[in-house]
mmCIF file of C-alpha atoms and ligand atoms in Angstrom:
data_model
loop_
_atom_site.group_PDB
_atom_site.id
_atom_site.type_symbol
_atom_site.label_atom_id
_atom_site.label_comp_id
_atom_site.label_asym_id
_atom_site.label_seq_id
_atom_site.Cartn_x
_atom_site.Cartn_y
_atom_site.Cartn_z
ATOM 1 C CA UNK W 1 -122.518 -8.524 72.866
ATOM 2 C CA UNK W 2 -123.928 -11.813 73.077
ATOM 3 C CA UNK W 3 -127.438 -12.426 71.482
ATOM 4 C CA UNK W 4 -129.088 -15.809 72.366
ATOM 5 C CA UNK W 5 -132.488 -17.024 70.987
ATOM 6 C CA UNK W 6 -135.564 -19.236 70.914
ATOM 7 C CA UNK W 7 -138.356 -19.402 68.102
ATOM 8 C CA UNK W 8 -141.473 -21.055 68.199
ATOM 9 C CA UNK W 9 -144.362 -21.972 65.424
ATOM 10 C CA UNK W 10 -147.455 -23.750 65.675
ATOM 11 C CA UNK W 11 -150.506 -24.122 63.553
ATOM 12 C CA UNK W 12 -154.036 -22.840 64.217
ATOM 13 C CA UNK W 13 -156.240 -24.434 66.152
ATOM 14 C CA UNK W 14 -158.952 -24.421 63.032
ATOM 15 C CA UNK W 15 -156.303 -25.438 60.348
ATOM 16 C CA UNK W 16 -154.529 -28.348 58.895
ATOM 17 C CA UNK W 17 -151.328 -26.912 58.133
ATOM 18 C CA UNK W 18 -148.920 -24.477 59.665
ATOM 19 C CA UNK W 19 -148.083 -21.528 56.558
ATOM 20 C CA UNK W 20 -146.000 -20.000 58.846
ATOM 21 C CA UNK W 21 -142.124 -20.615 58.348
ATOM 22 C CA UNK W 22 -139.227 -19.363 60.802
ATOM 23 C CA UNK W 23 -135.301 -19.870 60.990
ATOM 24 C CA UNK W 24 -132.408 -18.630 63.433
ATOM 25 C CA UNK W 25 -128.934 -18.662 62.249
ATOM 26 C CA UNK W 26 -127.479 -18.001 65.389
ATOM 27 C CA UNK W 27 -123.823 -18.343 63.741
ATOM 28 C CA UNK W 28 -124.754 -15.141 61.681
ATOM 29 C CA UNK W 29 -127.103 -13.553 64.063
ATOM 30 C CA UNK W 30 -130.001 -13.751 61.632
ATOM 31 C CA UNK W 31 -133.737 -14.370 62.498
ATOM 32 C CA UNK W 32 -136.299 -14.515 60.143
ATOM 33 C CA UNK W 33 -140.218 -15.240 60.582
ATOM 34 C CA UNK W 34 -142.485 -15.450 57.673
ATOM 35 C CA UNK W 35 -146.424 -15.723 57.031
ATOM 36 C CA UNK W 36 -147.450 -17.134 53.777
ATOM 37 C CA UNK W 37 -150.565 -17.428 51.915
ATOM 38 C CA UNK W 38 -152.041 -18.806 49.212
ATOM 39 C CA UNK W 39 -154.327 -21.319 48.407
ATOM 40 C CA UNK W 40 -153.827 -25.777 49.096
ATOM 41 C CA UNK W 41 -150.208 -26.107 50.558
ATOM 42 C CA UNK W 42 -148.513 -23.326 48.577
ATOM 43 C CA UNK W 43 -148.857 -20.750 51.515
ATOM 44 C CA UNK W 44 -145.823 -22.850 53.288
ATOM 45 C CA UNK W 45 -143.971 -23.294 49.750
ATOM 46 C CA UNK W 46 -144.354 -19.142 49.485
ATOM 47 C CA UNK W 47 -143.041 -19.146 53.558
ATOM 48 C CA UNK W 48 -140.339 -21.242 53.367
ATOM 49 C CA UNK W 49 -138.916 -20.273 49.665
ATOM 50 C CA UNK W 50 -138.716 -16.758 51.240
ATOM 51 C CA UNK W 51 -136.643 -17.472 54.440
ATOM 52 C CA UNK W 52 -134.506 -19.905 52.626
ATOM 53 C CA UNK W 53 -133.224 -17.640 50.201
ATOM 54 C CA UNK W 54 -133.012 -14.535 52.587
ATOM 55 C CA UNK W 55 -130.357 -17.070 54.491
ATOM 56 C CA UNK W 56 -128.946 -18.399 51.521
ATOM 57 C CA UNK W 57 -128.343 -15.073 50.315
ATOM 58 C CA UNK W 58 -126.744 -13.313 53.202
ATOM 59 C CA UNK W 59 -124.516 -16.806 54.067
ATOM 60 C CA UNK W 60 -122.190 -15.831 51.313
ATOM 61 C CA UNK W 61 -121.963 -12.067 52.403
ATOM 62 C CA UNK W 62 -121.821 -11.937 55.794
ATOM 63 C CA UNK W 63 -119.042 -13.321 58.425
ATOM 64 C CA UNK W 64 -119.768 -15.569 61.009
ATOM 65 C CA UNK W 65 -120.429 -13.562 63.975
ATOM 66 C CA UNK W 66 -117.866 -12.312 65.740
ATOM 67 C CA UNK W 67 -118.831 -8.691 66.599
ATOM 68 C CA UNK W 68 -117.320 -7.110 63.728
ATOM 69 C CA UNK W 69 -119.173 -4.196 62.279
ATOM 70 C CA UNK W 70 -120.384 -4.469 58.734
ATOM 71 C CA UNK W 71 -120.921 -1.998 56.690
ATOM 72 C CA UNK W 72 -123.946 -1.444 54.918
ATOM 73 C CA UNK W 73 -126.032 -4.031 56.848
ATOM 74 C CA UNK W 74 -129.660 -2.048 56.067
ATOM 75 C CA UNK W 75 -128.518 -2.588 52.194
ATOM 76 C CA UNK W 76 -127.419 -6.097 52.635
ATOM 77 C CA UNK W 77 -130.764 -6.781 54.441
ATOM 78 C CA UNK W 78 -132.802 -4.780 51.790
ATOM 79 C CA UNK W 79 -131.509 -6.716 48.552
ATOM 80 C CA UNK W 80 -131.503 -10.291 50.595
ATOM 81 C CA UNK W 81 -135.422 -9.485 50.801
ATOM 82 C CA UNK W 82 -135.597 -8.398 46.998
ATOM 83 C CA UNK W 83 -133.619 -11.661 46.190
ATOM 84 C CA UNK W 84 -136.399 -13.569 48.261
ATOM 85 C CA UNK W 85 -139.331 -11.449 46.609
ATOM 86 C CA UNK W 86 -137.901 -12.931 43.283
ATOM 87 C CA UNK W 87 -137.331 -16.455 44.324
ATOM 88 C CA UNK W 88 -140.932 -16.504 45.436
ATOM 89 C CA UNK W 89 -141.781 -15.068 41.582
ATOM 90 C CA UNK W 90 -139.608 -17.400 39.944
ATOM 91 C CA UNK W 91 -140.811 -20.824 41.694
ATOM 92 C CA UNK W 92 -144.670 -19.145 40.484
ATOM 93 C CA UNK W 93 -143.475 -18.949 36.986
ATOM 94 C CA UNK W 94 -142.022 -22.614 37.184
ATOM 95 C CA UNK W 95 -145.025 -23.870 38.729
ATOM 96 C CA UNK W 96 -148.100 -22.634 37.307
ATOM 97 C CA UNK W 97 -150.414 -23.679 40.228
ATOM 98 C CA UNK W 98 -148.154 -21.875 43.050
ATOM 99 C CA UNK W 99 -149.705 -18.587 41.453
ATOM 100 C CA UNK W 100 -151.757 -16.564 43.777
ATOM 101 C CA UNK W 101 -148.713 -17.610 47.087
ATOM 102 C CA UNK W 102 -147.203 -15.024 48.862
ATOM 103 C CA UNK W 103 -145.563 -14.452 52.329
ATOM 104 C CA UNK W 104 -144.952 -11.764 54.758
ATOM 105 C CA UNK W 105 -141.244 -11.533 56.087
ATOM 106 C CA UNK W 106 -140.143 -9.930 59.176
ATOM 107 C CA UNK W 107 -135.814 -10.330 59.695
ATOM 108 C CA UNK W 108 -133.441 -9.255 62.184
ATOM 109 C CA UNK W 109 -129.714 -9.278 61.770
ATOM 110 C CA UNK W 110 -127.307 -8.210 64.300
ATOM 111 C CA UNK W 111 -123.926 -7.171 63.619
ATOM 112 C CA UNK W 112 -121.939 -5.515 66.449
ATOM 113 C CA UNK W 113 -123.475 -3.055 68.808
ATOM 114 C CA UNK W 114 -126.311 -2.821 65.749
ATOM 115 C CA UNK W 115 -129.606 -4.393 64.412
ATOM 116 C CA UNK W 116 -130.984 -4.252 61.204
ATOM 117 C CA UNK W 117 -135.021 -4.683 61.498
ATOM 118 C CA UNK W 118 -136.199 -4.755 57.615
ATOM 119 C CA UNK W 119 -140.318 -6.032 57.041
ATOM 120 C CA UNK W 120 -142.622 -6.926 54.261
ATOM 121 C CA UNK W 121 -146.481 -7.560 55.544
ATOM 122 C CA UNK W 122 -147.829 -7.582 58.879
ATOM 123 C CA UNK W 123 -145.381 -9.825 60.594
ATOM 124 C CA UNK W 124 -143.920 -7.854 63.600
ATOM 125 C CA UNK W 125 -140.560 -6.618 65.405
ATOM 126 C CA UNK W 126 -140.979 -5.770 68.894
ATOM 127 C CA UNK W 127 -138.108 -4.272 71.394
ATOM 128 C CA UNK W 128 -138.643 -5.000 75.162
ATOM 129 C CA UNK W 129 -136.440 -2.318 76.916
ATOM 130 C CA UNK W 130 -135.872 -1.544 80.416
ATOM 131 C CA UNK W 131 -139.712 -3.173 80.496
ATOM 132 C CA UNK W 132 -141.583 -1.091 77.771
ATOM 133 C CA UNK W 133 -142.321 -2.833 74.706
ATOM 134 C CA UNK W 134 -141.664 -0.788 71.444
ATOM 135 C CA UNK W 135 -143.258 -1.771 67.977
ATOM 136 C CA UNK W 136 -140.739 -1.207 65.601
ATOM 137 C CA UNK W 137 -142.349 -2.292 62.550
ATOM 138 C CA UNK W 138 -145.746 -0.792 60.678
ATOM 139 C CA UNK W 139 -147.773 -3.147 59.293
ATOM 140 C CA UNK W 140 -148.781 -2.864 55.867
ATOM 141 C CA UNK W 141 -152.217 -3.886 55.765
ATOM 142 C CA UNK W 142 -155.410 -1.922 54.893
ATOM 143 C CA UNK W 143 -156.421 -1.764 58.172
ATOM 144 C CA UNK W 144 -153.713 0.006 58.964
ATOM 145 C CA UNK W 145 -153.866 2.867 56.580
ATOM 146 C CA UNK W 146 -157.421 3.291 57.990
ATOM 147 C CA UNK W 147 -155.441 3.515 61.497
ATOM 148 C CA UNK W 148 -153.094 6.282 60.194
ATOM 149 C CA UNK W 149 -156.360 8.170 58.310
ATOM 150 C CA UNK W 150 -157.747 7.943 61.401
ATOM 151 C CA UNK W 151 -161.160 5.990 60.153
ATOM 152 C CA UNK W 152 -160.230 3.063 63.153
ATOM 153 C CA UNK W 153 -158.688 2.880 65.980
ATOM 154 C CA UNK W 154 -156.076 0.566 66.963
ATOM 155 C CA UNK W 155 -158.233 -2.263 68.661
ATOM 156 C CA UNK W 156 -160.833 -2.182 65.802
ATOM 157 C CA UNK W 157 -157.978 -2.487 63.341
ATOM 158 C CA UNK W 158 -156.933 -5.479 65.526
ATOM 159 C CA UNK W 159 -160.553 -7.306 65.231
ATOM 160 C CA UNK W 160 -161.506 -6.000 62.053
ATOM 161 C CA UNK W 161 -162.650 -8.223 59.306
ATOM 162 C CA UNK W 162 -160.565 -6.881 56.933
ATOM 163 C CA UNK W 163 -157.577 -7.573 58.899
ATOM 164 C CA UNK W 164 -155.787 -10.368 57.285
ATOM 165 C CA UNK W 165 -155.642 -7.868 53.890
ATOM 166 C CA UNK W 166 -151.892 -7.237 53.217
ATOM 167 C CA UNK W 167 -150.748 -4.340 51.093
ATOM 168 C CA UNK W 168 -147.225 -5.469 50.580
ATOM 169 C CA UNK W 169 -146.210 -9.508 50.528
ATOM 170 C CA UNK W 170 -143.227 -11.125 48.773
ATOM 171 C CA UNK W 171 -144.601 -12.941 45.452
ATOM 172 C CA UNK W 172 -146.933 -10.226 44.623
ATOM 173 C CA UNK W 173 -146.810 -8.722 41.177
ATOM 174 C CA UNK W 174 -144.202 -6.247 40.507
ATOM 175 C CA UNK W 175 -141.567 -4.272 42.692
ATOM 176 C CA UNK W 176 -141.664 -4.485 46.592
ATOM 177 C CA UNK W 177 -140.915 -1.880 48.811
ATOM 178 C CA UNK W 178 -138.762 -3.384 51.844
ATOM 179 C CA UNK W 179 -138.602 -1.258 55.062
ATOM 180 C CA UNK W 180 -135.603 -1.181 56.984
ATOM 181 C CA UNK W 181 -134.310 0.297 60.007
ATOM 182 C CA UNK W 182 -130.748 0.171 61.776
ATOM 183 C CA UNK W 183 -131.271 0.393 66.069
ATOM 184 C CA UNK W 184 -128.312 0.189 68.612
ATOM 185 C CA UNK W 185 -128.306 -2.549 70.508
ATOM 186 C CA UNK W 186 -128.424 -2.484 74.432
ATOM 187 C CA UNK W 187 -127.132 -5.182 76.914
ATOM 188 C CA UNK W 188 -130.903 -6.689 78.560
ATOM 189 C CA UNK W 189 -132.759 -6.000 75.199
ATOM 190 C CA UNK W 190 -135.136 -8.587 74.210
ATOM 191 C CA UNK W 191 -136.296 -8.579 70.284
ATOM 192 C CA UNK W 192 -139.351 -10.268 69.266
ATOM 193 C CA UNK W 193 -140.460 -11.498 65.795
ATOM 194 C CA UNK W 194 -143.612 -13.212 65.026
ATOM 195 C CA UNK W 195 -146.560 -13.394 62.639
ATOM 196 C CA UNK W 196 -150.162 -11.541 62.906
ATOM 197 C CA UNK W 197 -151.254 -15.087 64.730
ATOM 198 C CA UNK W 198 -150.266 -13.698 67.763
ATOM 199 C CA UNK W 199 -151.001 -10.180 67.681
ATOM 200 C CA UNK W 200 -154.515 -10.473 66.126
ATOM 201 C CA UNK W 201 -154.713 -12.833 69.361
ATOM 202 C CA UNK W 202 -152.906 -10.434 72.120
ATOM 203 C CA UNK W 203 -152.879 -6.958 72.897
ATOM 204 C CA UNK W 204 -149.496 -4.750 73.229
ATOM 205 C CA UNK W 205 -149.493 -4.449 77.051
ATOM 206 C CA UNK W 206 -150.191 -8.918 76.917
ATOM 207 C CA UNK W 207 -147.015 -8.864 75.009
ATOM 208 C CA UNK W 208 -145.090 -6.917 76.919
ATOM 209 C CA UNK W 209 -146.234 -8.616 80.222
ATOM 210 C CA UNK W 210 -145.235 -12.116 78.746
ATOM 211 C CA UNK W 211 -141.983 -10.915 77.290
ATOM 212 C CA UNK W 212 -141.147 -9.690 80.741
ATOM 213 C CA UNK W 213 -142.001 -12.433 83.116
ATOM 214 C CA UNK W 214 -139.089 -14.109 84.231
ATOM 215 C CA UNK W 215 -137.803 -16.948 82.665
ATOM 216 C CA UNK W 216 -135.908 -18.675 80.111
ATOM 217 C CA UNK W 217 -136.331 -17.440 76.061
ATOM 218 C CA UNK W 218 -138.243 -20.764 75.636
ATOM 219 C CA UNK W 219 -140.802 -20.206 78.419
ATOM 220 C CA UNK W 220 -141.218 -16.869 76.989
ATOM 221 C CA UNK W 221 -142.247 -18.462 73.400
ATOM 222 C CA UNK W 222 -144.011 -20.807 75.031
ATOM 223 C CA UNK W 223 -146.263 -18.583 77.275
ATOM 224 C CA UNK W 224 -146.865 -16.348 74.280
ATOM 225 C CA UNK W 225 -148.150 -18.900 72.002
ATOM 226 C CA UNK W 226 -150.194 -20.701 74.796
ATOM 227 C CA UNK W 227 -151.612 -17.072 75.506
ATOM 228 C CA UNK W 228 -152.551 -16.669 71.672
ATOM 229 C CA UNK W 229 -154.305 -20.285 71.835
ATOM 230 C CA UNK W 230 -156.453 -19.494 74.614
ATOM 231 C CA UNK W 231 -158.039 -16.329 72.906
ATOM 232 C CA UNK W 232 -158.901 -19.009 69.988
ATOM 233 C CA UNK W 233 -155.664 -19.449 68.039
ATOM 234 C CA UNK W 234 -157.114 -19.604 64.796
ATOM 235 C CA UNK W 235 -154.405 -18.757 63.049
ATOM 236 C CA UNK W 236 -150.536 -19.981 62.850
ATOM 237 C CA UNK W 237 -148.628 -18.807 65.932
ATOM 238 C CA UNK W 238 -145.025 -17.758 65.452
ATOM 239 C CA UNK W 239 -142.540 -16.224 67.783
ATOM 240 C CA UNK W 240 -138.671 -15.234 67.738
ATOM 241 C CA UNK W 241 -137.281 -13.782 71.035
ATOM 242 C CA UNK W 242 -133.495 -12.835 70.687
ATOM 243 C CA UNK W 243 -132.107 -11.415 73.968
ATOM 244 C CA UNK W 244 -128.952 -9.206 74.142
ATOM 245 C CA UNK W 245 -126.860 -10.197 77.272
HETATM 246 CA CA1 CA B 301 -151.164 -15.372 59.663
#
């Protein structure tokens, strides 16, 4: 299957700097989209330092695509993410004032007829099928749990104050828990990745209208972002859309 892509990041309207951080490694079918935080810069350091070594771990591992299965690709995924989760640890213990950064990570690697989804945070993965838009991740943020407990409904969690509050990031104390998830892959799927910029911003069905216009993977990013800018775009905007052709 082929799998062709197109990312886009830019930073809020409000802010100076974009803390949002996103790569495509087309050669090994890898995507990645982060969201850090932290105070100054060191948001970006956390961002970066996590899709970096994601990348730099999984370059040694995996093949250059060429279709073949690989085994264990959820497991692969997983530890990459652990790898990152301490890189982002060990540049705070190097760097006394980088403490406090920390990043959500959303990746997608493809391997054969099969994607790996794996997630930290409140970035997204999204599946645009025959024209219905799938979340595949759950955000771990507080508003969420309230969501699931069933103290808020989706659209308050989505305008909530309390929104931005992350229960999982990559740099926080201790052990992370990384979910992951292996999908078949269909000829016409589009994937997208991006950071809470967008969603805070747009609703499910605005997603899935955008993501289904006709048009190039570019104009897609583009009419996302510009969509997310015109409700206020206050925060950093970042999209991944990988088709499957
Ligand atoms: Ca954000």
């Amino acid at each position: 299957m082929e799998l062709r892509a197109w990312g886009l990041s830019e930073v809020g309207v409000t802010r100076t700097h974009n803390e949002d951080y996103f790569e495509i490694d087309s050669r090994r079918r890898l995507y990645l989209v982060a969201d850090g935080m932290g105070g100054h810069s060191h948001g970006e350091v956390a961002s970066r330092t996590a899709v970096q070594a994601v990348r730099e771990f999984l370059e040694d591992r995996l093949p250059a695509a060429d279709g073949a299965e690989t085994d264990g690709q959820r497991t692969l995924l997983r530890t990459a993410i652990h790898s990152a989760h301490e890189k982002v640890l060990c540049a705070i213990r190097q760097d006394g004032s980088l403490s406090g950064m920390g990043t959500t990570l959303v990746a997608l690697l493809a391997q054969g007829s099969t994607v790996a989804v794996a997630h930290v945070g409140d970035s997204r993965a999204y599946r645009l099928r025959d024209r219905q838009l799938d979340l595949l991740t759950e955000d771990h943020t507080w508003v969420h749990e309230q969501v699931v407990a069933g103290f808020l409904s989706e659209e308050q969690a989505r305008v909530h104050p309390l929104k931005n509050v992350v229960t999982r990031a990559l740099g926080s104390d201790g052990e992370i828990k990384v979910d992951v998830q292996e999908l078949p892959i269909a000829p016409g799927d589009r994937y997208l990745l991006c950071s809470d910029g967008l969603t805070t911003m747009l609703r499910d069905d605005e997603i899935e209208r955008a993501l289904s216009a006709p048009g190039s993977l570019e104009e897609s990013c583009r009419q996302l972002v510009r969509a997310a800018k015109s409700r206020g775009g206050f925060d950093d905007v970042t999209v991944i859309v990988v088709e499957a052709t």
